[in-house]
Amino acid sequence: MSNKERIAIFPGSFDPFTIGHQDIVQRALPLFDRIIIAIGFNSDKKGFFPIDKRKAWIEQSFNGNEKIEVHTYEGLTVDFCHKVGAQFLLRGLRTSSDFEYERAIAQMNKKINLDIESVFLLTAPEYTPISSTIVRDIIRHGADVSEFLPKGMIID
Ligand code: ADP
């Protein structure tokens, strides 16, 4: 490979960003020159938290680390990769169902875009049960979720 900057995007809904997401990004840092955390949205579907809030929480949790940027995008993830010049698409794997889902997407992405390589990191065992969906359910019922969120991130 040339000495071109190695840019990965880490796409997701991050509704909200959890300690599991943060761990994947931190562990991927040595592999890339830059990681762009890309919050995908669909203007027809309303998320649980507003997109600006999700973005601000992620930025706060990395506290100005200059290798990390946070963007929002709409549309195909591979199109966004081209837009920002990313050659790698980073995803986390927790379970075999994550694997099956991710395999199909990565193989389809490869069919339409030969130049983008998907890279997977296995979740750390202690973060395997953490998902944004479950965190949202706990919030809806008024319980404390702080142990599942990056340090200092406060849901108000
Ligand atoms: P999506 O809506 O695309 O599934 P998510 O925001 O749920 O996006 O997740 C983004 C990425 O982070 C996915 O690759 C997902 O598998 C991964 N991920 C989510 N939770 C965890 C976790 N606890 N540990 C490791 N990876 C995770």
mmCIF file with all atom_site columns, C-alpha atoms and ligand atoms in Angstrom:
data_model
loop_
_atom_site.group_PDB
_atom_site.id
_atom_site.type_symbol
_atom_site.label_atom_id
_atom_site.label_alt_id
_atom_site.label_comp_id
_atom_site.label_asym_id
_atom_site.label_entity_id
_atom_site.label_seq_id
_atom_site.pdbx_PDB_ins_code
_atom_site.Cartn_x
_atom_site.Cartn_y
_atom_site.Cartn_z
_atom_site.occupancy
_atom_site.B_iso_or_equiv
_atom_site.pdbx_formal_charge
_atom_site.auth_seq_id
_atom_site.auth_comp_id
_atom_site.auth_asym_id
_atom_site.auth_atom_id
_atom_site.pdbx_PDB_model_num
ATOM   1   C CA  . MET A 1 1   ? 0.000   0.000   0.000  1.00 0.00 ? 1   MET A CA  1
ATOM   2   C CA  . SER A 1 2   ? 1.163   3.564   -0.645 1.00 0.00 ? 2   SER A CA  1
ATOM   3   C CA  . ASN A 1 3   ? 1.847   5.996   2.166  1.00 0.00 ? 3   ASN A CA  1
ATOM   4   C CA  . LYS A 1 4   ? -1.629  7.414   1.733  1.00 0.00 ? 4   LYS A CA  1
ATOM   5   C CA  . GLU A 1 5   ? -3.389  8.246   4.989  1.00 0.00 ? 5   GLU A CA  1
ATOM   6   C CA  . ARG A 1 6   ? -5.331  5.229   6.289  1.00 0.00 ? 6   ARG A CA  1
ATOM   7   C CA  . ILE A 1 7   ? -8.837  6.404   7.060  1.00 0.00 ? 7   ILE A CA  1
ATOM   8   C CA  . ALA A 1 8   ? -11.556 4.216   8.560  1.00 0.00 ? 8   ALA A CA  1
ATOM   9   C CA  . ILE A 1 9   ? -15.151 5.069   9.074  1.00 0.00 ? 9   ILE A CA  1
ATOM   10  C CA  . PHE A 1 10  ? -17.062 3.571   11.997 1.00 0.00 ? 10  PHE A CA  1
ATOM   11  C CA  . PRO A 1 11  ? -20.698 3.850   10.951 1.00 0.00 ? 11  PRO A CA  1
ATOM   12  C CA  . GLY A 1 12  ? -23.725 3.306   13.141 1.00 0.00 ? 12  GLY A CA  1
ATOM   13  C CA  . SER A 1 13  ? -26.805 4.889   14.636 1.00 0.00 ? 13  SER A CA  1
ATOM   14  C CA  . PHE A 1 14  ? -25.146 5.384   18.037 1.00 0.00 ? 14  PHE A CA  1
ATOM   15  C CA  . ASP A 1 15  ? -28.547 6.076   19.586 1.00 0.00 ? 15  ASP A CA  1
ATOM   16  C CA  . PRO A 1 16  ? -26.918 6.414   22.091 1.00 0.00 ? 16  PRO A CA  1
ATOM   17  C CA  . PHE A 1 17  ? -23.135 5.807   21.892 1.00 0.00 ? 17  PHE A CA  1
ATOM   18  C CA  . THR A 1 18  ? -22.117 3.212   24.511 1.00 0.00 ? 18  THR A CA  1
ATOM   19  C CA  . ILE A 1 19  ? -18.982 2.057   26.246 1.00 0.00 ? 19  ILE A CA  1
ATOM   20  C CA  . GLY A 1 20  ? -18.973 -0.892  23.777 1.00 0.00 ? 20  GLY A CA  1
ATOM   21  C CA  . HIS A 1 21  ? -18.748 1.495   20.797 1.00 0.00 ? 21  HIS A CA  1
ATOM   22  C CA  . GLN A 1 22  ? -16.060 3.539   22.550 1.00 0.00 ? 22  GLN A CA  1
ATOM   23  C CA  . ASP A 1 23  ? -13.971 0.430   23.193 1.00 0.00 ? 23  ASP A CA  1
ATOM   24  C CA  . ILE A 1 24  ? -14.075 -0.576  19.501 1.00 0.00 ? 24  ILE A CA  1
ATOM   25  C CA  . VAL A 1 25  ? -12.847 2.893   18.451 1.00 0.00 ? 25  VAL A CA  1
ATOM   26  C CA  . GLN A 1 26  ? -10.098 2.970   21.070 1.00 0.00 ? 26  GLN A CA  1
ATOM   27  C CA  . ARG A 1 27  ? -8.823  -0.465  20.093 1.00 0.00 ? 27  ARG A CA  1
ATOM   28  C CA  . ALA A 1 28  ? -8.907  0.435   16.389 1.00 0.00 ? 28  ALA A CA  1
ATOM   29  C CA  . LEU A 1 29  ? -6.865  3.626   16.859 1.00 0.00 ? 29  LEU A CA  1
ATOM   30  C CA  . PRO A 1 30  ? -3.433  1.974   16.379 1.00 0.00 ? 30  PRO A CA  1
ATOM   31  C CA  . LEU A 1 31  ? -4.618  0.476   13.067 1.00 0.00 ? 31  LEU A CA  1
ATOM   32  C CA  . PHE A 1 32  ? -5.540  3.724   11.307 1.00 0.00 ? 32  PHE A CA  1
ATOM   33  C CA  . ASP A 1 33  ? -4.296  7.299   10.869 1.00 0.00 ? 33  ASP A CA  1
ATOM   34  C CA  . ARG A 1 34  ? -7.796  8.655   11.267 1.00 0.00 ? 34  ARG A CA  1
ATOM   35  C CA  . ILE A 1 35  ? -11.163 7.269   12.361 1.00 0.00 ? 35  ILE A CA  1
ATOM   36  C CA  . ILE A 1 36  ? -14.361 8.988   11.327 1.00 0.00 ? 36  ILE A CA  1
ATOM   37  C CA  . ILE A 1 37  ? -17.303 8.034   13.491 1.00 0.00 ? 37  ILE A CA  1
ATOM   38  C CA  . ALA A 1 38  ? -20.237 8.394   11.118 1.00 0.00 ? 38  ALA A CA  1
ATOM   39  C CA  . ILE A 1 39  ? -23.745 8.708   12.495 1.00 0.00 ? 39  ILE A CA  1
ATOM   40  C CA  . GLY A 1 40  ? -26.101 7.455   9.811  1.00 0.00 ? 40  GLY A CA  1
ATOM   41  C CA  . PHE A 1 41  ? -29.578 8.896   9.690  1.00 0.00 ? 41  PHE A CA  1
ATOM   42  C CA  . ASN A 1 42  ? -32.675 8.492   7.640  1.00 0.00 ? 42  ASN A CA  1
ATOM   43  C CA  . SER A 1 43  ? -34.845 11.604  7.374  1.00 0.00 ? 43  SER A CA  1
ATOM   44  C CA  . ASP A 1 44  ? -37.993 9.406   7.317  1.00 0.00 ? 44  ASP A CA  1
ATOM   45  C CA  . LYS A 1 45  ? -37.153 7.740   10.641 1.00 0.00 ? 45  LYS A CA  1
ATOM   46  C CA  . LYS A 1 46  ? -36.898 9.619   13.882 1.00 0.00 ? 46  LYS A CA  1
ATOM   47  C CA  . GLY A 1 47  ? -34.233 8.395   16.278 1.00 0.00 ? 47  GLY A CA  1
ATOM   48  C CA  . PHE A 1 48  ? -34.581 8.273   20.064 1.00 0.00 ? 48  PHE A CA  1
ATOM   49  C CA  . PHE A 1 49  ? -32.014 11.015  20.692 1.00 0.00 ? 49  PHE A CA  1
ATOM   50  C CA  . PRO A 1 50  ? -31.560 14.002  18.344 1.00 0.00 ? 50  PRO A CA  1
ATOM   51  C CA  . ILE A 1 51  ? -28.628 13.606  15.980 1.00 0.00 ? 51  ILE A CA  1
ATOM   52  C CA  . ASP A 1 52  ? -26.853 16.744  17.317 1.00 0.00 ? 52  ASP A CA  1
ATOM   53  C CA  . LYS A 1 53  ? -26.958 15.397  20.835 1.00 0.00 ? 53  LYS A CA  1
ATOM   54  C CA  . ARG A 1 54  ? -25.564 12.004  19.727 1.00 0.00 ? 54  ARG A CA  1
ATOM   55  C CA  . LYS A 1 55  ? -22.752 13.820  17.908 1.00 0.00 ? 55  LYS A CA  1
ATOM   56  C CA  . ALA A 1 56  ? -21.902 16.052  20.882 1.00 0.00 ? 56  ALA A CA  1
ATOM   57  C CA  . TRP A 1 57  ? -21.795 13.049  23.267 1.00 0.00 ? 57  TRP A CA  1
ATOM   58  C CA  . ILE A 1 58  ? -19.377 11.181  21.006 1.00 0.00 ? 58  ILE A CA  1
ATOM   59  C CA  . GLU A 1 59  ? -17.134 14.242  20.618 1.00 0.00 ? 59  GLU A CA  1
ATOM   60  C CA  . GLN A 1 60  ? -17.058 14.731  24.384 1.00 0.00 ? 60  GLN A CA  1
ATOM   61  C CA  . SER A 1 61  ? -16.188 11.112  25.032 1.00 0.00 ? 61  SER A CA  1
ATOM   62  C CA  . PHE A 1 62  ? -12.990 11.370  22.950 1.00 0.00 ? 62  PHE A CA  1
ATOM   63  C CA  . ASN A 1 63  ? -12.087 14.715  24.416 1.00 0.00 ? 63  ASN A CA  1
ATOM   64  C CA  . GLY A 1 64  ? -10.425 16.352  21.425 1.00 0.00 ? 64  GLY A CA  1
ATOM   65  C CA  . ASN A 1 65  ? -8.406  13.322  20.220 1.00 0.00 ? 65  ASN A CA  1
ATOM   66  C CA  . GLU A 1 66  ? -7.172  14.646  16.872 1.00 0.00 ? 66  GLU A CA  1
ATOM   67  C CA  . LYS A 1 67  ? -7.296  11.235  15.151 1.00 0.00 ? 67  LYS A CA  1
ATOM   68  C CA  . ILE A 1 68  ? -11.058 11.041  15.663 1.00 0.00 ? 68  ILE A CA  1
ATOM   69  C CA  . GLU A 1 69  ? -13.785 12.996  13.887 1.00 0.00 ? 69  GLU A CA  1
ATOM   70  C CA  . VAL A 1 70  ? -17.535 12.709  14.189 1.00 0.00 ? 70  VAL A CA  1
ATOM   71  C CA  . HIS A 1 71  ? -19.764 13.240  11.150 1.00 0.00 ? 71  HIS A CA  1
ATOM   72  C CA  . THR A 1 72  ? -23.372 12.594  10.229 1.00 0.00 ? 72  THR A CA  1
ATOM   73  C CA  . TYR A 1 73  ? -24.487 11.192  6.887  1.00 0.00 ? 73  TYR A CA  1
ATOM   74  C CA  . GLU A 1 74  ? -27.538 10.068  5.002  1.00 0.00 ? 74  GLU A CA  1
ATOM   75  C CA  . GLY A 1 75  ? -27.590 7.438   2.274  1.00 0.00 ? 75  GLY A CA  1
ATOM   76  C CA  . LEU A 1 76  ? -25.274 4.575   1.452  1.00 0.00 ? 76  LEU A CA  1
ATOM   77  C CA  . THR A 1 77  ? -22.334 4.085   3.799  1.00 0.00 ? 77  THR A CA  1
ATOM   78  C CA  . VAL A 1 78  ? -19.996 3.261   0.906  1.00 0.00 ? 78  VAL A CA  1
ATOM   79  C CA  . ASP A 1 79  ? -20.900 6.556   -0.782 1.00 0.00 ? 79  ASP A CA  1
ATOM   80  C CA  . PHE A 1 80  ? -19.990 8.359   2.416  1.00 0.00 ? 80  PHE A CA  1
ATOM   81  C CA  . CYS A 1 81  ? -16.658 6.440   2.499  1.00 0.00 ? 81  CYS A CA  1
ATOM   82  C CA  . HIS A 1 82  ? -15.858 7.815   -0.959 1.00 0.00 ? 82  HIS A CA  1
ATOM   83  C CA  . LYS A 1 83  ? -16.891 11.311  0.019  1.00 0.00 ? 83  LYS A CA  1
ATOM   84  C CA  . VAL A 1 84  ? -14.408 11.420  2.910  1.00 0.00 ? 84  VAL A CA  1
ATOM   85  C CA  . GLY A 1 85  ? -11.725 9.281   1.240  1.00 0.00 ? 85  GLY A CA  1
ATOM   86  C CA  . ALA A 1 86  ? -12.017 6.334   3.669  1.00 0.00 ? 86  ALA A CA  1
ATOM   87  C CA  . GLN A 1 87  ? -10.645 2.978   2.508  1.00 0.00 ? 87  GLN A CA  1
ATOM   88  C CA  . PHE A 1 88  ? -11.799 0.986   5.570  1.00 0.00 ? 88  PHE A CA  1
ATOM   89  C CA  . LEU A 1 89  ? -15.153 0.366   7.159  1.00 0.00 ? 89  LEU A CA  1
ATOM   90  C CA  . LEU A 1 90  ? -14.887 -0.578  10.829 1.00 0.00 ? 90  LEU A CA  1
ATOM   91  C CA  . ARG A 1 91  ? -17.569 -2.600  12.648 1.00 0.00 ? 91  ARG A CA  1
ATOM   92  C CA  . GLY A 1 92  ? -17.806 -4.392  15.983 1.00 0.00 ? 92  GLY A CA  1
ATOM   93  C CA  . LEU A 1 93  ? -18.946 -7.993  16.411 1.00 0.00 ? 93  LEU A CA  1
ATOM   94  C CA  . ARG A 1 94  ? -20.694 -9.192  19.550 1.00 0.00 ? 94  ARG A CA  1
ATOM   95  C CA  . THR A 1 95  ? -22.589 -12.349 18.664 1.00 0.00 ? 95  THR A CA  1
ATOM   96  C CA  . SER A 1 96  ? -23.127 -14.839 15.872 1.00 0.00 ? 96  SER A CA  1
ATOM   97  C CA  . SER A 1 97  ? -26.200 -12.892 14.779 1.00 0.00 ? 97  SER A CA  1
ATOM   98  C CA  . ASP A 1 98  ? -24.047 -9.735  14.476 1.00 0.00 ? 98  ASP A CA  1
ATOM   99  C CA  . PHE A 1 99  ? -21.695 -11.843 12.383 1.00 0.00 ? 99  PHE A CA  1
ATOM   100 C CA  . GLU A 1 100 ? -24.410 -13.041 9.973  1.00 0.00 ? 100 GLU A CA  1
ATOM   101 C CA  . TYR A 1 101 ? -25.803 -9.538  9.562  1.00 0.00 ? 101 TYR A CA  1
ATOM   102 C CA  . GLU A 1 102 ? -22.379 -7.950  9.098  1.00 0.00 ? 102 GLU A CA  1
ATOM   103 C CA  . ARG A 1 103 ? -21.208 -10.662 6.711  1.00 0.00 ? 103 ARG A CA  1
ATOM   104 C CA  . ALA A 1 104 ? -24.087 -9.997  4.315  1.00 0.00 ? 104 ALA A CA  1
ATOM   105 C CA  . ILE A 1 105 ? -23.569 -6.229  4.383  1.00 0.00 ? 105 ILE A CA  1
ATOM   106 C CA  . ALA A 1 106 ? -19.789 -6.453  3.990  1.00 0.00 ? 106 ALA A CA  1
ATOM   107 C CA  . GLN A 1 107 ? -20.044 -8.907  1.100  1.00 0.00 ? 107 GLN A CA  1
ATOM   108 C CA  . MET A 1 108 ? -22.630 -6.745  -0.670 1.00 0.00 ? 108 MET A CA  1
ATOM   109 C CA  . ASN A 1 109 ? -20.523 -3.642  -0.083 1.00 0.00 ? 109 ASN A CA  1
ATOM   110 C CA  . LYS A 1 110 ? -17.538 -5.437  -1.581 1.00 0.00 ? 110 LYS A CA  1
ATOM   111 C CA  . LYS A 1 111 ? -19.591 -6.325  -4.666 1.00 0.00 ? 111 LYS A CA  1
ATOM   112 C CA  . ILE A 1 112 ? -20.486 -2.710  -5.322 1.00 0.00 ? 112 ILE A CA  1
ATOM   113 C CA  . ASN A 1 113 ? -17.210 -1.179  -4.121 1.00 0.00 ? 113 ASN A CA  1
ATOM   114 C CA  . LEU A 1 114 ? -14.050 -3.187  -4.526 1.00 0.00 ? 114 LEU A CA  1
ATOM   115 C CA  . ASP A 1 115 ? -11.905 -0.457  -3.002 1.00 0.00 ? 115 ASP A CA  1
ATOM   116 C CA  . ILE A 1 116 ? -13.454 -0.495  0.483  1.00 0.00 ? 116 ILE A CA  1
ATOM   117 C CA  . GLU A 1 117 ? -12.351 -3.150  2.959  1.00 0.00 ? 117 GLU A CA  1
ATOM   118 C CA  . SER A 1 118 ? -14.489 -4.007  5.997  1.00 0.00 ? 118 SER A CA  1
ATOM   119 C CA  . VAL A 1 119 ? -12.565 -4.599  9.213  1.00 0.00 ? 119 VAL A CA  1
ATOM   120 C CA  . PHE A 1 120 ? -14.157 -6.251  12.254 1.00 0.00 ? 120 PHE A CA  1
ATOM   121 C CA  . LEU A 1 121 ? -13.100 -6.184  15.873 1.00 0.00 ? 121 LEU A CA  1
ATOM   122 C CA  . LEU A 1 122 ? -14.561 -8.619  18.386 1.00 0.00 ? 122 LEU A CA  1
ATOM   123 C CA  . THR A 1 123 ? -16.176 -6.989  21.358 1.00 0.00 ? 123 THR A CA  1
ATOM   124 C CA  . ALA A 1 124 ? -14.421 -7.240  24.712 1.00 0.00 ? 124 ALA A CA  1
ATOM   125 C CA  . PRO A 1 125 ? -16.252 -9.945  26.732 1.00 0.00 ? 125 PRO A CA  1
ATOM   126 C CA  . GLU A 1 126 ? -17.506 -7.476  29.357 1.00 0.00 ? 126 GLU A CA  1
ATOM   127 C CA  . TYR A 1 127 ? -19.198 -5.332  26.681 1.00 0.00 ? 127 TYR A CA  1
ATOM   128 C CA  . THR A 1 128 ? -20.896 -8.151  24.754 1.00 0.00 ? 128 THR A CA  1
ATOM   129 C CA  . PRO A 1 129 ? -24.367 -7.648  26.292 1.00 0.00 ? 129 PRO A CA  1
ATOM   130 C CA  . ILE A 1 130 ? -24.384 -3.870  25.811 1.00 0.00 ? 130 ILE A CA  1
ATOM   131 C CA  . SER A 1 131 ? -26.563 -2.564  23.007 1.00 0.00 ? 131 SER A CA  1
ATOM   132 C CA  . SER A 1 132 ? -28.076 0.858   22.303 1.00 0.00 ? 132 SER A CA  1
ATOM   133 C CA  . THR A 1 133 ? -31.511 -0.812  22.075 1.00 0.00 ? 133 THR A CA  1
ATOM   134 C CA  . ILE A 1 134 ? -31.320 -2.185  25.615 1.00 0.00 ? 134 ILE A CA  1
ATOM   135 C CA  . VAL A 1 135 ? -29.851 1.076   26.929 1.00 0.00 ? 135 VAL A CA  1
ATOM   136 C CA  . ARG A 1 136 ? -32.842 2.950   25.419 1.00 0.00 ? 136 ARG A CA  1
ATOM   137 C CA  . ASP A 1 137 ? -35.294 0.506   27.049 1.00 0.00 ? 137 ASP A CA  1
ATOM   138 C CA  . ILE A 1 138 ? -33.685 1.049   30.441 1.00 0.00 ? 138 ILE A CA  1
ATOM   139 C CA  . ILE A 1 139 ? -33.845 4.842   29.961 1.00 0.00 ? 139 ILE A CA  1
ATOM   140 C CA  . ARG A 1 140 ? -37.552 4.632   29.021 1.00 0.00 ? 140 ARG A CA  1
ATOM   141 C CA  . HIS A 1 141 ? -38.172 2.937   32.342 1.00 0.00 ? 141 HIS A CA  1
ATOM   142 C CA  . GLY A 1 142 ? -36.280 5.586   34.246 1.00 0.00 ? 142 GLY A CA  1
ATOM   143 C CA  . ALA A 1 143 ? -33.336 3.500   35.487 1.00 0.00 ? 143 ALA A CA  1
ATOM   144 C CA  . ASP A 1 144 ? -29.663 4.519   35.592 1.00 0.00 ? 144 ASP A CA  1
ATOM   145 C CA  . VAL A 1 145 ? -27.594 3.610   32.524 1.00 0.00 ? 145 VAL A CA  1
ATOM   146 C CA  . SER A 1 146 ? -24.382 5.463   33.376 1.00 0.00 ? 146 SER A CA  1
ATOM   147 C CA  . GLU A 1 147 ? -22.339 2.266   33.737 1.00 0.00 ? 147 GLU A CA  1
ATOM   148 C CA  . PHE A 1 148 ? -22.998 1.470   30.048 1.00 0.00 ? 148 PHE A CA  1
ATOM   149 C CA  . LEU A 1 149 ? -21.959 4.899   28.764 1.00 0.00 ? 149 LEU A CA  1
ATOM   150 C CA  . PRO A 1 150 ? -18.535 6.511   28.282 1.00 0.00 ? 150 PRO A CA  1
ATOM   151 C CA  . LYS A 1 151 ? -17.250 8.187   31.464 1.00 0.00 ? 151 LYS A CA  1
ATOM   152 C CA  . GLY A 1 152 ? -18.721 11.650  31.958 1.00 0.00 ? 152 GLY A CA  1
ATOM   153 C CA  . MET A 1 153 ? -21.533 11.153  29.449 1.00 0.00 ? 153 MET A CA  1
ATOM   154 C CA  . ILE A 1 154 ? -24.737 12.216  31.124 1.00 0.00 ? 154 ILE A CA  1
ATOM   155 C CA  . ILE A 1 155 ? -28.146 11.537  29.633 1.00 0.00 ? 155 ILE A CA  1
ATOM   156 C CA  . ASP A 1 156 ? -30.416 14.438  30.586 1.00 0.00 ? 156 ASP A CA  1
HETATM 157 P P1  . ADP B 2 .   ? -26.292 -0.045  13.598 1.00 0.00 ? 1   ADP B P1  1
HETATM 158 O O1  . ADP B 2 .   ? -27.531 0.783   13.791 1.00 0.00 ? 1   ADP B O1  1
HETATM 159 O O2  . ADP B 2 .   ? -25.604 0.155   12.284 1.00 0.00 ? 1   ADP B O2  1
HETATM 160 O O3  . ADP B 2 .   ? -26.383 -1.491  13.984 1.00 0.00 ? 1   ADP B O3  1
HETATM 161 P P2  . ADP B 2 .   ? -25.081 0.580   16.139 1.00 0.00 ? 1   ADP B P2  1
HETATM 162 O O4  . ADP B 2 .   ? -25.011 1.993   16.559 1.00 0.00 ? 1   ADP B O4  1
HETATM 163 O O5  . ADP B 2 .   ? -26.037 -0.295  16.858 1.00 0.00 ? 1   ADP B O5  1
HETATM 164 O O6  . ADP B 2 .   ? -25.300 0.630   14.593 1.00 0.00 ? 1   ADP B O6  1
HETATM 165 O O7  . ADP B 2 .   ? -23.636 -0.089  16.189 1.00 0.00 ? 1   ADP B O7  1
HETATM 166 C C1  . ADP B 2 .   ? -22.557 0.365   15.423 1.00 0.00 ? 1   ADP B C1  1
HETATM 167 C C2  . ADP B 2 .   ? -21.461 -0.699  15.413 1.00 0.00 ? 1   ADP B C2  1
HETATM 168 O O8  . ADP B 2 .   ? -21.012 -0.933  16.742 1.00 0.00 ? 1   ADP B O8  1
HETATM 169 C C3  . ADP B 2 .   ? -21.908 -2.067  14.900 1.00 0.00 ? 1   ADP B C3  1
HETATM 170 O O9  . ADP B 2 .   ? -20.818 -2.644  14.197 1.00 0.00 ? 1   ADP B O9  1
HETATM 171 C C4  . ADP B 2 .   ? -22.196 -2.847  16.140 1.00 0.00 ? 1   ADP B C4  1
HETATM 172 O O10 . ADP B 2 .   ? -22.051 -4.244  15.943 1.00 0.00 ? 1   ADP B O10 1
HETATM 173 C C5  . ADP B 2 .   ? -21.104 -2.314  17.041 1.00 0.00 ? 1   ADP B C5  1
HETATM 174 N N1  . ADP B 2 .   ? -21.442 -2.444  18.460 1.00 0.00 ? 1   ADP B N1  1
HETATM 175 C C6  . ADP B 2 .   ? -22.584 -2.078  19.073 1.00 0.00 ? 1   ADP B C6  1
HETATM 176 N N2  . ADP B 2 .   ? -22.535 -2.343  20.399 1.00 0.00 ? 1   ADP B N2  1
HETATM 177 C C7  . ADP B 2 .   ? -21.329 -2.922  20.625 1.00 0.00 ? 1   ADP B C7  1
HETATM 178 C C8  . ADP B 2 .   ? -20.673 -3.466  21.772 1.00 0.00 ? 1   ADP B C8  1
HETATM 179 N N3  . ADP B 2 .   ? -21.274 -3.495  22.962 1.00 0.00 ? 1   ADP B N3  1
HETATM 180 N N4  . ADP B 2 .   ? -19.429 -3.979  21.620 1.00 0.00 ? 1   ADP B N4  1
HETATM 181 C C9  . ADP B 2 .   ? -18.836 -3.971  20.396 1.00 0.00 ? 1   ADP B C9  1
HETATM 182 N N5  . ADP B 2 .   ? -19.392 -3.494  19.271 1.00 0.00 ? 1   ADP B N5  1
HETATM 183 C C10 . ADP B 2 .   ? -20.617 -2.982  19.371 1.00 0.00 ? 1   ADP B C10 1
#
